[in-house]
Amino acid sequence: LLEQMTTWRAKLSSDLSGRYKAKYPDYEIDEAVQRLLNRLIFMRHCEDRGIEEEQLMAYLRQYESSGKSVWSKLKRLFSEYDENYDSSLFASALIDQMDIDDKLIVNVIKSLYYTPDGNKRYDFAAIPADILGNMYEQYLSHLLRKTPARAKLESKHAQDRKSVV
């Protein structure tokens, strides 16, 4: 999961930088990507624990059958989660003002459910909170460095990390 999240982060950051570099600084784009990934992980966690229905997969099936935008529907779902959970995670943010390539977001969401060969990937209900927290801490230890052509992730040493409060 850690490796997959760093890959998603790089791809999403690269996509959004290409679209919004002139409008937003890199750190704002990085924060928007982080918020998106945090939301998706939370949503999958809720689905696997039976708290919410599998709405993300339903959106993917609709996209595959109709070609209608997943991203616009996903932004509406974020608003519903904001109303239901009253959490700052789903409060209106920069990511909600951006557009993301549907094929990219579809691939990110699919990979939260299935491996490329169609096997179920992650059961978030079975991942203990301390393991998920440890993985997330390692994930945050990666520093996103931009190059002109693409986003590239580099690991920072623990002593160089800033504390996240």
XYZ file of C-alpha atoms in Angstrom, residues 133-143 154-164:
22
model
C -0.657 4.493 10.994
C 2.905 3.184 10.621
C 2.481 2.912 6.870
C 1.084 6.429 6.726
C 3.994 7.785 8.757
C 6.444 6.181 6.319
C 4.447 7.603 3.431
C 4.675 11.117 4.882
C 8.433 10.710 5.211
C 8.714 10.870 1.445
C 9.379 14.299 0.078
C 12.644 10.937 -2.750
C 12.810 9.525 0.748
C 14.061 11.839 3.475
C 15.827 10.612 6.579
C 13.717 10.589 9.727
C 15.810 13.313 11.363
C 15.087 15.645 8.415
C 11.309 15.219 8.641
C 9.136 17.887 10.122
C 6.716 16.817 12.811
C 3.145 16.569 11.654
